[in-house]
CSV table of C-alpha atoms in Angstrom, one decimal:
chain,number,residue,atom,x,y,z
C,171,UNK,CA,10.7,29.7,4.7
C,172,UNK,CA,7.8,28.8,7.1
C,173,UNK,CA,5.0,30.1,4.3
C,174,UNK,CA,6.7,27.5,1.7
C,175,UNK,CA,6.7,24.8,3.6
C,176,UNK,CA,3.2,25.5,5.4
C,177,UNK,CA,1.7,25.6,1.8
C,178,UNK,CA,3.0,21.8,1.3
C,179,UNK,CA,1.4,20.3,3.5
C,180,UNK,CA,-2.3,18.9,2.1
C,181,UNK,CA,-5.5,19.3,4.6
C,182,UNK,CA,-6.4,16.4,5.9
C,183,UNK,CA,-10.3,15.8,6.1
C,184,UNK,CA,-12.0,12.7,8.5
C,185,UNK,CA,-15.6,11.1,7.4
C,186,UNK,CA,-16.6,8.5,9.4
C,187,UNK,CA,-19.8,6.2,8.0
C,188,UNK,CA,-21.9,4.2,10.3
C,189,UNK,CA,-24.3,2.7,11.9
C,190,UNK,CA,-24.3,4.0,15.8
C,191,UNK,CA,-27.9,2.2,16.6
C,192,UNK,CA,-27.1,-1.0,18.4
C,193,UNK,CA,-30.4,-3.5,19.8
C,194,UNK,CA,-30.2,-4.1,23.6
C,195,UNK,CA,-27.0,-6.5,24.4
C,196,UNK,CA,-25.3,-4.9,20.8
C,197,UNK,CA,-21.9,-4.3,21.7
C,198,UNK,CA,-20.0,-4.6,18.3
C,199,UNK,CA,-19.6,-0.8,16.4
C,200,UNK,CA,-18.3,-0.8,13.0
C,201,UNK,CA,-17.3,2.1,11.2
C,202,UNK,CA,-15.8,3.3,7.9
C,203,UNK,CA,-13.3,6.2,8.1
C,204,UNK,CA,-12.8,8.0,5.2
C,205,UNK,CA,-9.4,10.4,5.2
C,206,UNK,CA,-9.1,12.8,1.8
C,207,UNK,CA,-5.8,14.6,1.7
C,208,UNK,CA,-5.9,17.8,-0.7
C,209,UNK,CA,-4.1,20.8,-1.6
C,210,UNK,CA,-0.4,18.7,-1.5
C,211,UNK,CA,1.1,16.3,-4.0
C,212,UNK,CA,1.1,17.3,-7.6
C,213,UNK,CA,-1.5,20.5,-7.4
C,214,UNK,CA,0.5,22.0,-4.3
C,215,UNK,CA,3.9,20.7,-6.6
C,216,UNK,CA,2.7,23.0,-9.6
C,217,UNK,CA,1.6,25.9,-7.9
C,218,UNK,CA,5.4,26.3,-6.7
C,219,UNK,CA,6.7,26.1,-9.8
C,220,UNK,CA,4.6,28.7,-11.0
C,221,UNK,CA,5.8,30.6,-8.1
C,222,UNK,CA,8.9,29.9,-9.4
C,223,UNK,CA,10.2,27.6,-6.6
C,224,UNK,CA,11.2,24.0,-6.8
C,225,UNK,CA,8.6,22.2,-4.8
C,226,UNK,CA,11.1,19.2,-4.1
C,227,UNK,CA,14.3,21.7,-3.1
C,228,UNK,CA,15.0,25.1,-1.6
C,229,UNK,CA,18.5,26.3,-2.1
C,230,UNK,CA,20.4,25.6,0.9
C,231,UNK,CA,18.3,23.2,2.4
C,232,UNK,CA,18.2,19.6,2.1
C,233,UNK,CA,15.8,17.7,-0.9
C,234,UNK,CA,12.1,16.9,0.5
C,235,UNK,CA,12.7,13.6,-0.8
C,236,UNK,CA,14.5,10.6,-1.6
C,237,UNK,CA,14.5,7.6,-3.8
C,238,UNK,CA,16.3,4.4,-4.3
C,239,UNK,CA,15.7,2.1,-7.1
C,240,UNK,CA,16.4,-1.5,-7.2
C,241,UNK,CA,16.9,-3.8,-9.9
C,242,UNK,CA,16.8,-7.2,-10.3
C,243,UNK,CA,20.5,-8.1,-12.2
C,244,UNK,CA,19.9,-11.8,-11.1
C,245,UNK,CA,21.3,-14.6,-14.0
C,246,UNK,CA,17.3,-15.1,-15.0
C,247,UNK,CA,17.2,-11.7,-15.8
C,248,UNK,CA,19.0,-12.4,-19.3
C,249,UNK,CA,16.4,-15.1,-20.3
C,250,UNK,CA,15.1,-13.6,-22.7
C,251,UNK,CA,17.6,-10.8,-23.1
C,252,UNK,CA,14.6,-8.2,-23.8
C,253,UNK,CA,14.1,-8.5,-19.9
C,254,UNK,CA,17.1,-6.7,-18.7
C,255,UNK,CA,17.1,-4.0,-21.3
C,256,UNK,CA,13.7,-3.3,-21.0
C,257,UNK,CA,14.5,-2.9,-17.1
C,258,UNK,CA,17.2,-0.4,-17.8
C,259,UNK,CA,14.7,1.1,-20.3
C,260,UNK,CA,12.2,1.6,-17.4
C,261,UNK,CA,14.7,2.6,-15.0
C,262,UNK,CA,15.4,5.7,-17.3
C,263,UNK,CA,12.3,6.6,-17.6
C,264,UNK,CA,11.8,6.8,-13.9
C,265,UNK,CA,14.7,8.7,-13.2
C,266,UNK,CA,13.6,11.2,-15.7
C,267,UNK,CA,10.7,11.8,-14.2
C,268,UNK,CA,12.6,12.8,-10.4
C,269,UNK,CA,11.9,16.4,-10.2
C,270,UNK,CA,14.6,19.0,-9.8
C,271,UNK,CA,16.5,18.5,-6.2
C,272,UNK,CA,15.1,15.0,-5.2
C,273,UNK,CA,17.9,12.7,-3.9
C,274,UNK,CA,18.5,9.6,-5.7
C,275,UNK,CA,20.3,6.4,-6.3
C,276,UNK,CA,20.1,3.3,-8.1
C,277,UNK,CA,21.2,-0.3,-6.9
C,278,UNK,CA,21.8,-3.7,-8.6
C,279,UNK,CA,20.7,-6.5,-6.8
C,280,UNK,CA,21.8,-10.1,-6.8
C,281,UNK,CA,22.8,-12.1,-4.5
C,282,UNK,CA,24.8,-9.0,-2.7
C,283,UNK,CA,23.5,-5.2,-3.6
C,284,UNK,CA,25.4,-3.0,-5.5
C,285,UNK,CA,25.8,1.0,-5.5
C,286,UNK,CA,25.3,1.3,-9.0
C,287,UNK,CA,24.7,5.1,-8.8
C,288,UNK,CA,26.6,7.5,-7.9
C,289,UNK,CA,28.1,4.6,-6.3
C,290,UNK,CA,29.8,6.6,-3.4
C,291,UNK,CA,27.9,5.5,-0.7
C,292,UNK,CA,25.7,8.4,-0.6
C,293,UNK,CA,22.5,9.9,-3.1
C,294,UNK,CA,23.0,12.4,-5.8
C,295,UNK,CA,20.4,15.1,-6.1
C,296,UNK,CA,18.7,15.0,-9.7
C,297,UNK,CA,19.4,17.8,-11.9
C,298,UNK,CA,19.8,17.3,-15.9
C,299,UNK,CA,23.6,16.3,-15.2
C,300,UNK,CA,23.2,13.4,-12.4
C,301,UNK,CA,19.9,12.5,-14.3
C,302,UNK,CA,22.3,11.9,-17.5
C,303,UNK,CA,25.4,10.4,-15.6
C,304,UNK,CA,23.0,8.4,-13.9
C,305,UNK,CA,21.6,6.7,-17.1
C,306,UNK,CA,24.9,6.3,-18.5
C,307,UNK,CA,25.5,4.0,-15.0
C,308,UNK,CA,22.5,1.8,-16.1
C,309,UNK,CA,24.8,0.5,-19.0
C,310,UNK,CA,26.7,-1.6,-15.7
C,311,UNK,CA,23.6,-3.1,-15.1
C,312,UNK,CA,24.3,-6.5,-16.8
C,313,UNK,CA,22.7,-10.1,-15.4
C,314,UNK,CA,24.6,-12.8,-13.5
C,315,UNK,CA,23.9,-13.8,-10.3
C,316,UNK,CA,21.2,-15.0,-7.3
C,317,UNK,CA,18.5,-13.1,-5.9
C,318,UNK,CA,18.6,-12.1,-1.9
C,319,UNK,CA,16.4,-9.2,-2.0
C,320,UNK,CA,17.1,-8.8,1.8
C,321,UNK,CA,20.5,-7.3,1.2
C,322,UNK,CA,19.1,-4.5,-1.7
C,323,UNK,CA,16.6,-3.2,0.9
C,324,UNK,CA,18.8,-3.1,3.7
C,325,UNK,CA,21.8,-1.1,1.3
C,326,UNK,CA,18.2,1.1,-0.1
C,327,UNK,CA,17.7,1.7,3.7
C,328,UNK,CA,21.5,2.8,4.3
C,329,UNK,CA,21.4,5.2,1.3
C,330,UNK,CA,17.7,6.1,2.3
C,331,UNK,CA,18.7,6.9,6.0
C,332,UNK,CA,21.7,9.5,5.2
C,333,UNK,CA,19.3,11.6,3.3
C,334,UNK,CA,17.8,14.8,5.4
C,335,UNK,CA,14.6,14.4,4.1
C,336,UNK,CA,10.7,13.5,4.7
C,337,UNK,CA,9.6,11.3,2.2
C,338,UNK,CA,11.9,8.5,1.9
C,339,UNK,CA,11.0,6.5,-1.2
C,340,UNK,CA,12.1,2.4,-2.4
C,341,UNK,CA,10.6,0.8,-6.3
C,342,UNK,CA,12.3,-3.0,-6.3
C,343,UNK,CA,11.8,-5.0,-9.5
C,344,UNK,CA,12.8,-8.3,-9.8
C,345,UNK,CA,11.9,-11.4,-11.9
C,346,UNK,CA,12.2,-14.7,-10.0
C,347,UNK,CA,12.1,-16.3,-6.4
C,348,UNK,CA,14.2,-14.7,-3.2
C,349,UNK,CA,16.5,-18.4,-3.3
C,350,UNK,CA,19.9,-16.8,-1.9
C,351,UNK,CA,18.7,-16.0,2.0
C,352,UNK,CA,15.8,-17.6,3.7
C,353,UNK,CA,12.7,-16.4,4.4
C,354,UNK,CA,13.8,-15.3,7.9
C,355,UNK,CA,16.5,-13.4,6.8
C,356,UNK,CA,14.0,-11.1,4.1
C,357,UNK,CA,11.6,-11.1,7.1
C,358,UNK,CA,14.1,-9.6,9.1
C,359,UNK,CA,15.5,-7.1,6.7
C,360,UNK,CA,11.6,-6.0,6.0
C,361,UNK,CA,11.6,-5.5,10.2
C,362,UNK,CA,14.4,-3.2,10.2
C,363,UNK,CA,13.2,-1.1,7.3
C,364,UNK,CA,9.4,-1.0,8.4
C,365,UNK,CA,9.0,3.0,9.4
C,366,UNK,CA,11.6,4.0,7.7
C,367,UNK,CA,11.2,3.9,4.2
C,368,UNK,CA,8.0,3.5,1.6
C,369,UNK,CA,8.3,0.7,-1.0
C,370,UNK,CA,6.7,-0.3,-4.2
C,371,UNK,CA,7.3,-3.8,-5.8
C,372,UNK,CA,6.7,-5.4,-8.9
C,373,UNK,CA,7.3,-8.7,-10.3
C,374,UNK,CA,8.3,-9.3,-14.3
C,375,UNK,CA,7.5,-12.0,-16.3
C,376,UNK,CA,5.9,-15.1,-13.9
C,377,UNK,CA,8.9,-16.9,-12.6
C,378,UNK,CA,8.8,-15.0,-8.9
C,379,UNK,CA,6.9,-15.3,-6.1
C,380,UNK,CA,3.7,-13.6,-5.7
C,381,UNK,CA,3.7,-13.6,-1.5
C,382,UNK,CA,7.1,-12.3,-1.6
C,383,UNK,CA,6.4,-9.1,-3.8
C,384,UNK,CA,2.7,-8.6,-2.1
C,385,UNK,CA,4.9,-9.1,1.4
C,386,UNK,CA,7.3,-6.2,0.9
C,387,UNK,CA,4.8,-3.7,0.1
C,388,UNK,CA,2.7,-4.7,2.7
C,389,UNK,CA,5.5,-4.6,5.3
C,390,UNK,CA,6.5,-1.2,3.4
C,391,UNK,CA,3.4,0.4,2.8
C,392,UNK,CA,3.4,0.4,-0.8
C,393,UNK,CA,2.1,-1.3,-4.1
C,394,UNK,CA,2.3,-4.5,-5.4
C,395,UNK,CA,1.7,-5.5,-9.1
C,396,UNK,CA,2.7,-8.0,-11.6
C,397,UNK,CA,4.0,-6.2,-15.2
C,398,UNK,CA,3.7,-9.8,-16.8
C,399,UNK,CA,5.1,-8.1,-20.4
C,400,UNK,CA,8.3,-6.5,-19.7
C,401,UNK,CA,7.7,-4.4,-22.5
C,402,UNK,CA,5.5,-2.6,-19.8
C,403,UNK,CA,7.9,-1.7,-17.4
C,404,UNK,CA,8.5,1.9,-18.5
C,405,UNK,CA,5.4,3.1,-18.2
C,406,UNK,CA,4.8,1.6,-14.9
C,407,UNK,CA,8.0,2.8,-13.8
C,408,UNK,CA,7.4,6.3,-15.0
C,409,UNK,CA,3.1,6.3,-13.0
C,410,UNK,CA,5.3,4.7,-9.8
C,411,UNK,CA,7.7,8.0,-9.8
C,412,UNK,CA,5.3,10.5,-10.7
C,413,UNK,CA,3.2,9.0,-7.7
C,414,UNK,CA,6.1,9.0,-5.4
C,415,UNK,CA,6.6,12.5,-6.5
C,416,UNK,CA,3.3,13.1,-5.8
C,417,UNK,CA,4.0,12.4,-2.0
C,418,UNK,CA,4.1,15.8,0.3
C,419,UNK,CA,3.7,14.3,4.1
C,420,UNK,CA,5.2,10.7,5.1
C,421,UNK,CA,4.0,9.0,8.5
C,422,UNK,CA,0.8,9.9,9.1
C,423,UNK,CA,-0.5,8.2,11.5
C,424,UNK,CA,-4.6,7.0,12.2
C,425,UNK,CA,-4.7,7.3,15.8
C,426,UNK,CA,-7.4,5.6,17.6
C,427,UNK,CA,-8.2,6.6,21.5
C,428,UNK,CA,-10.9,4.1,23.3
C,429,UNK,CA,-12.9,5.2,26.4
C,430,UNK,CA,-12.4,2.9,29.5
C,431,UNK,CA,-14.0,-0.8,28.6
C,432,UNK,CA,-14.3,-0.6,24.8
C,433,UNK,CA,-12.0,-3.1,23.1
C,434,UNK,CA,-10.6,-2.6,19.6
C,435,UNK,CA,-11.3,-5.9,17.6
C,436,UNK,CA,-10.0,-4.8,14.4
C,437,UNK,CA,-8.9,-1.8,12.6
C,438,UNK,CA,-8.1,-2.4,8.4
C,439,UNK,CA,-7.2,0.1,5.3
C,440,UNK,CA,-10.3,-1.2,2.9
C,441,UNK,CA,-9.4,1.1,-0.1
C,442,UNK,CA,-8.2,1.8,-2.7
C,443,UNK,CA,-6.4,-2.2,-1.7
C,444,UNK,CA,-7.0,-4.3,1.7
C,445,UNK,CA,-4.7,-4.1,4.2
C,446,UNK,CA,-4.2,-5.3,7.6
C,447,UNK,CA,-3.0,-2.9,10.1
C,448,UNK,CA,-4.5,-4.5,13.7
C,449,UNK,CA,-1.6,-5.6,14.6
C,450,UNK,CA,1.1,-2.8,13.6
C,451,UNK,CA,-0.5,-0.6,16.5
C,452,UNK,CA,2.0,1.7,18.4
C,453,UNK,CA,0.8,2.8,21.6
C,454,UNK,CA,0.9,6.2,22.5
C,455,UNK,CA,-0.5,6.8,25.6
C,456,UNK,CA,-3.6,5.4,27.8
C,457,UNK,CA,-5.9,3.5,25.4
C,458,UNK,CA,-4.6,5.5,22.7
C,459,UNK,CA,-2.9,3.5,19.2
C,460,UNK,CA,-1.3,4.9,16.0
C,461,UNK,CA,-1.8,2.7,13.2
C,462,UNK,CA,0.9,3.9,10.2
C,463,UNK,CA,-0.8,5.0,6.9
C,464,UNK,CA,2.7,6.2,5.1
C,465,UNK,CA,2.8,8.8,2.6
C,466,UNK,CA,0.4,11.4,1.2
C,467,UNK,CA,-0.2,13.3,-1.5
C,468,UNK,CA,-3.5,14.3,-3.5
C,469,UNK,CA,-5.2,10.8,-2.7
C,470,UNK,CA,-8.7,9.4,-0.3
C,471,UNK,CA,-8.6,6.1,1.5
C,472,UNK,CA,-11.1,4.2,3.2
C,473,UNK,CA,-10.1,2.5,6.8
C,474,UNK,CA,-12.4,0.1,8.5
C,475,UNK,CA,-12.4,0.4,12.1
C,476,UNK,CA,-14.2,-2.6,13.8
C,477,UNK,CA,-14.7,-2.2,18.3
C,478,UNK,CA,-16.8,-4.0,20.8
C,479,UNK,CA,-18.7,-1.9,23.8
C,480,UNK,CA,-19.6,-2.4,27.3
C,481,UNK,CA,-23.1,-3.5,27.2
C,482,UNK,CA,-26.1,-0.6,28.1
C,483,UNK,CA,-29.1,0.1,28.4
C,484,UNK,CA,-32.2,1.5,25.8
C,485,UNK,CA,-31.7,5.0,25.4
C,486,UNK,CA,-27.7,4.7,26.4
C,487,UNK,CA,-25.7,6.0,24.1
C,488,UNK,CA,-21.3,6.5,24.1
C,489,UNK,CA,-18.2,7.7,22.4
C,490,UNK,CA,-16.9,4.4,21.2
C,491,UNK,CA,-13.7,5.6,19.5
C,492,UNK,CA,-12.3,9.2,18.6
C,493,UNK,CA,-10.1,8.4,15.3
C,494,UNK,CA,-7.1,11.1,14.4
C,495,UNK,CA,-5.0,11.7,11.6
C,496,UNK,CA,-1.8,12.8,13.4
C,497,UNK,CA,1.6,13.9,12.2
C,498,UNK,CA,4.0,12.6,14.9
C,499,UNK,CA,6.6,14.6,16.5
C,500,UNK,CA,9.9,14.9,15.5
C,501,UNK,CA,12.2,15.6,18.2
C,502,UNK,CA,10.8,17.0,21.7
C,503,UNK,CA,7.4,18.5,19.0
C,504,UNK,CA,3.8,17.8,20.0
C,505,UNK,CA,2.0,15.5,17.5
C,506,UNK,CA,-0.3,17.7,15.1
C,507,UNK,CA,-3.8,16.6,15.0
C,508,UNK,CA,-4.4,16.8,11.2
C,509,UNK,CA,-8.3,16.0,11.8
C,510,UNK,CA,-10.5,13.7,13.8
C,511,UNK,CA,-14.1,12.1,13.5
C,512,UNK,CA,-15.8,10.1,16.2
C,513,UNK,CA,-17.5,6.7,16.3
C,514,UNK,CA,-20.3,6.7,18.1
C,515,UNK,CA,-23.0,4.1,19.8
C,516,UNK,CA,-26.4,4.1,20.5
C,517,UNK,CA,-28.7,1.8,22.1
C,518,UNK,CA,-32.4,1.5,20.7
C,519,UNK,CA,-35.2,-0.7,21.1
C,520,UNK,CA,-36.0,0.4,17.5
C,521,UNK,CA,-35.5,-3.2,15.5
C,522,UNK,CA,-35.0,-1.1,12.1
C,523,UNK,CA,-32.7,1.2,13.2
C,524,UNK,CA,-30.8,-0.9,14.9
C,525,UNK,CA,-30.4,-4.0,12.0
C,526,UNK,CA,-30.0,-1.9,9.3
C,527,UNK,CA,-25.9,-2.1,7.9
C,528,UNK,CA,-24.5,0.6,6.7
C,529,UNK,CA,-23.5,0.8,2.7
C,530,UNK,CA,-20.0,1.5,3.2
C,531,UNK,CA,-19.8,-1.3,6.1
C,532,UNK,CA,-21.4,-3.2,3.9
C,533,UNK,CA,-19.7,-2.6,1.1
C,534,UNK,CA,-16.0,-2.9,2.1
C,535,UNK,CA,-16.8,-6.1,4.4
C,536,UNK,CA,-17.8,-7.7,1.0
C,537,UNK,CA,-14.4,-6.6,-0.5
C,538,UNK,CA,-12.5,-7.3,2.5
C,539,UNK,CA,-13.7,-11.0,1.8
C,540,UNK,CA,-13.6,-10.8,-2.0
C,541,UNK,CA,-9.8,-10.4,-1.4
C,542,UNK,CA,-10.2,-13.4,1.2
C,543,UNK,CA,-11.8,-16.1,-1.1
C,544,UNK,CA,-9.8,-15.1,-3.7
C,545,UNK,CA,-6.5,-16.2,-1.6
C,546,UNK,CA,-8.0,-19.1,-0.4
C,547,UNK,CA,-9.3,-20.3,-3.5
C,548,UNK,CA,-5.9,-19.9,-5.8
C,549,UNK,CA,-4.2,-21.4,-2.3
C,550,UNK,CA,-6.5,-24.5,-2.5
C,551,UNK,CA,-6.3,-24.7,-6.5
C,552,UNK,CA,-2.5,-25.0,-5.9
C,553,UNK,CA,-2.7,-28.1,-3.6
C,554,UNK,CA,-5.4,-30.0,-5.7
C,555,UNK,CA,-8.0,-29.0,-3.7
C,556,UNK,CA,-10.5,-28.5,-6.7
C,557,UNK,CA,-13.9,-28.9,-4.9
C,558,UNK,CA,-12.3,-26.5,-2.2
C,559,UNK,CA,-11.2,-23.9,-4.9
C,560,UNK,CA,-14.7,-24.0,-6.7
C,561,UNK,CA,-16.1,-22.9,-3.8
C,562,UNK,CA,-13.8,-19.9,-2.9
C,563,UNK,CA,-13.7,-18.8,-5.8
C,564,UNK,CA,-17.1,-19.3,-6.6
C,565,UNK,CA,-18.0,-16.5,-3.9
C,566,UNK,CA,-15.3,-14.5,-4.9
C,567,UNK,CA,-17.2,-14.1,-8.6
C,568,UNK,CA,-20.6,-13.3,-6.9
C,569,UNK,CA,-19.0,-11.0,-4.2
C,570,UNK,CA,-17.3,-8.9,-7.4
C,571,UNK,CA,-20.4,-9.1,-9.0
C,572,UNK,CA,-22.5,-7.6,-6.1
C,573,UNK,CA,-20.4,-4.7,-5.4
C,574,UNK,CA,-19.3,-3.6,-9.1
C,575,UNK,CA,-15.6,-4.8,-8.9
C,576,UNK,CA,-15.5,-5.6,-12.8
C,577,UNK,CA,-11.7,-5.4,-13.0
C,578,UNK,CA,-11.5,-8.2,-10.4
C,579,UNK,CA,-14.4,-10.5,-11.8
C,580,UNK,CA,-12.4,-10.0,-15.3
C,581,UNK,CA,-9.7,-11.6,-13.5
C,582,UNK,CA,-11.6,-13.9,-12.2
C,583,UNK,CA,-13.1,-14.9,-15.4
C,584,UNK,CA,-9.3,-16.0,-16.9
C,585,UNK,CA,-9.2,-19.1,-14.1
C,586,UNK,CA,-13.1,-19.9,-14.0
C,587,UNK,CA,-15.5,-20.2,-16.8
C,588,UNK,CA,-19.0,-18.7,-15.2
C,589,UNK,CA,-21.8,-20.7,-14.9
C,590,UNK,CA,-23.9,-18.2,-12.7
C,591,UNK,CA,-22.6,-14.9,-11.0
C,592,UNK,CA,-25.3,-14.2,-8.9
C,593,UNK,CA,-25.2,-17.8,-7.3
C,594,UNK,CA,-21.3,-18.3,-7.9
C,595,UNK,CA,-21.5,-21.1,-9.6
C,596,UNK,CA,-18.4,-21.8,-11.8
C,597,UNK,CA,-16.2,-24.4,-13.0
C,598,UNK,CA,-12.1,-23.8,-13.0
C,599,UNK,CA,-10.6,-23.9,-16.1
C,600,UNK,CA,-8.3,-26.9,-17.0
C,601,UNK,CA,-5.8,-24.7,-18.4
C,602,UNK,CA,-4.4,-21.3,-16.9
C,603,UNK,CA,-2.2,-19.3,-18.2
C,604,UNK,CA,0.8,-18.9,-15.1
C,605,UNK,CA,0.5,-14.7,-15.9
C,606,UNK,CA,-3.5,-14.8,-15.2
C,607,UNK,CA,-3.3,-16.7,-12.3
C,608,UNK,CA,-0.3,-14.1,-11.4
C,609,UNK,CA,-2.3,-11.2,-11.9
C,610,UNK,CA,-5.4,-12.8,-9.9
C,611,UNK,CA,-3.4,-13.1,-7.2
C,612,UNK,CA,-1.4,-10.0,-6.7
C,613,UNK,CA,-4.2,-7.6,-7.3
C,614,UNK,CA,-6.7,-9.5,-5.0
C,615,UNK,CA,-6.5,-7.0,-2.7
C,616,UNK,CA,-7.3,-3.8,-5.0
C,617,UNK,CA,-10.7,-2.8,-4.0
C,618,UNK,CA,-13.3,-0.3,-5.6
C,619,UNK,CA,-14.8,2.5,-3.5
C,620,UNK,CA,-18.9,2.7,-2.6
C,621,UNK,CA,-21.2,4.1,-4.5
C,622,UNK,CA,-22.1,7.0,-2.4
C-alpha cells in the first residue's frame, strides 16, 4: 500500500527569479518563486489505471477525494426556464466525470441548503449506480426560493468534513445576489470553511454579484468565472471536475523562514490569477510563516515574494528568505519539505547590476497592477466617476498591451474604444453590455506567465 500511494504524490520543484544586487542603503529584495508540481494529477491518475488500480480508491480504504456540488434553486433561477435545466444539465455532466470511488454529494441551495443527494446526511461514493441514482435526484432540483449562500457552504462543509479523505472539493453555481443573510453572516461561514475545503464558483447569466463569487474562491482557494450563456454550463462544469480530479495533494503550504531583522512586506500568488496571501500567514515557529496554496495536481504557479533587509555594506551579501513547499503534518508527523529555493541579497557598488529589474519581477508587478486598475477603474465607472475610470482603465490597456495579456486587453476593448495602447489613451463606451463588464471584472485577476 505504501508504493501506491508514494507514486501519487507529484514532485514538487522551487525556481526562484531575481535580482539579489542591491546599491548601498538597498534594502528591499523581490523575488519570483516559481513551484511546478509533476508526476501527480491526471498523468500519475492514468498510469494507475493501467496498472489496473483505481487512482481515486483502494478497496477497503477510504476515497482520496470528495466533492460537493451546489446549485443555485433560488426563484430567479426559472427566469428564463432554460437556466435551471441547463444547470441540472451541467450538474450531470460533472458527476459523470467523478472517477470510480470519489465521494460525492449534491445540494440545493436557497435560502436554507438542501441534501439533494443521497440525501442521508453523508456522501455516496461514485460508481455507475450512485452516478445514475444521483442524476435521477437532479429531477428535485426545481426553483423557488432566496439565495443565502452561507448556509450551502456550511451544509458542503458538514458533508465535506465526514469524508476520510485528502482532497476535499466544493463547485457553487448560482445566478443572483446573496439577499437572505448579510454579508457578515457569508463572511463568517467562508471563515469557518477556510482550510477545510477547496471551492470553485461561478456566476450565470448577470444578475449576481461579481465580489461575492470572486470572494468565495478567494477565501476557498479556487476559481472564479462568469458562464454569462447558461448554455455553457456543462462544459464548464465538466473542465471544473476533471480539474478537481486532477488534484493529488491538498494543503501545501509556501513556507517562508526570515533571518533575524529581515521583515516580510508582502508575499502574493501572481499566476496563473493574482491573489493575496500576506495576510493568511500561519506561523510556525521563530520567523517562520506558511502561506496556504491548496490543491495540486499537474500544474506551475508563480508566487511573488516581496522583503526588506537590514542595511549593509558594499561587498555584504545575506540569506534574505529560504522559501519551502511543505506538506504539513497530520497528527504528531513532521512536516515534509517538498523543496526549497533561497532569496538572496547582495550589496554592490556596481550601478548596473544593482538597477537592473528582473523580467519576471518585472513582469508580474505589471500584472499584479493590471488586475489593480482594472478594479479601480470598473469601481470608479460605477459611481460616475468617468474622468477617474478613463484613467484606470486607460493604464490597464497599456499594461495588457506591454506584457502580451491579449485575452485581458480583448476584455478591455468591450468597455473602452482605444484611442492609443501604448500611451493608454481611451474613451469608455457609452453603452456596455452588463455580461462584458461582468466578464472584465471577474477575470481581472487571470494573469499570463513571462516570456522566459
Amino acid at each position: 500500500m505504501a508504493n501506491f500511494s508514494k507514486s501519487r504524490v507529484p514532485q514538487f520543484s522551487v525556481e526562484v527569479y531575481q535580482n539579489e544586487y542591491l546599491p548601498e542603503g538597498g534594502r528591499e529584495v523581490n523575488a519570483i518563486v516559481t513551484v511546478t508540481s509533476t508526476g501527480g494529477g491526471t498523468s500519475g491518475s492514468s498510469r494507475l489505471a493501467g496498472a489496473g488500480v483505481s487512482p481515486a480508491f483502494i478497496p477497503g480504504q477510504a476515497p482520496a477525494a470528495a466533492v460537493v456540488i451546489m446549485v443555485d434553486c433560488s426563484g430567479s433561477m426559472d427566469y428564463p426556464p432554460t437556466k435551471m435545466r441547463n444547470a441540472r444539465d451541467a450538474t450531470a455532466a460533472a458527476i459523470d466525470t467523478l472517477r470510480d470511488g470519489v465521494a460525492f454529494a449534491v445540494i440545493g441551495g436557497t435560502h436554507i441548503a438542501k441534501e439533494v443527494y443521497p440525501g442521508n446526511g453523508a456522501l455516496a461514493l461514485a460508481d455507475s449506480r450512485t452516478r445514475a441514482q444521483a442524476k435521477e435526484s437532479l429531477r428535485k432540483l426545481s426553483a423557488g426560493g432566496g439565495t443565502a449562500i452561507g448556509t450551502w457552504l456550511q451544509l458542503a462543509d458538514r458533508l465535506l468534513g465526514s469524508a476520510e479523505v485528502a482532497i476535499r472539493h466544493g463547485i457553487v453555481l448560482t445566478d443572483g445576489r446573496n439577499e437572505h443573510e448579510s454579508p457578515e453572516d457569508l463572511r463568517a461561514a467562508l471563515d469557518s470553511c477556510v482550510g477545510r475545503f477547496t471551492c470553485d464558483a461561478r456566476g450565470v447569466g448577470t444578475d449576481w454579484e461579481v465580489k461575492e463569487v470572486t470572494g468565495i474562491a478567494s477565501a476557498l482557494l479556487g476559481t472564479a468565472d462568469i458562464v454569462a450563456d447558461p448554455g455553457g454550463l456543462s462544459a464548464d462544469f465538466t473542465q471544473m471536475m476533471e480539474e478537481a480530479m486532477g488534484k493529488e495533494v491538498a494543503d501545501v503550504a509556501l513556507r517562508l523562514w526570515t533571518p533575524v531583522g529581515v521583515e516580510i512586506k508582502f508575499v502574493k500568488q501572481v499566476a496563473p490569477a493574482v491573489e493575496e496571501l500576506t495576510g493568511r500567514r500561519t506561523e510556525v515557529g521563530p520567523r517562520a510563516g506558511d502561506y496556504p496554496t491548496g490543491s495540486w495536481g499537474d500544474e506551475s504557479r508563480d508566487y511573488h515574494v516581496c522583503v526588506q533587509v537590514p542595511e549593509a555594506g558594499i561587498g555584504r551579501e545575506m540569506l534574505a528568505a529560504r522559501v519551502s513547499l511543505v506538506l504539513p503534518t497530520v497528527g504528531e508527523g513532521t512536516p515534509q519539505t517538498l523543496s526549497q529555493g533561497l532569496v538572496r541579497a547582495v550589496w554592490t557598488d556596481d550601478m548596473v547590476a544593482s538597477t537592473s529589474i528582473n523580467p519576471q519581477v518585472a513582469h508580474y508587478t505589471g500584472q499584479a497592477e493590471l488586475a489593480q486598475v482594472i478594479q479601480q477603474g470598473l469601481d470608479a465607472r460605477k459611481s460616475g466617476d468617468y474622468d477617474g475610470a478613463t484613467a484606470k482603465l486607460g493604464r490597464a490597456v497599456q499594461l495588457a498591451a506591454a506584457s502580451g495579456n491579449a485575452d485581458t486587453a480583448k476584455l478591455l476593448s468591450k468597455v473602452v474604444d482605444v484611442v492609443d495602447e501604448a500611451t493608454g489613451t481611451v474613451r469608455l463606451k457609452a453603452k456596455v453590455a452588463d455580461a462584458d463588464e461582468m466578464t472584465l471584472e471577474t477575470r481581472s485577476t487571470k494573469t499570463v506567465r513571462v516570456k522566459k
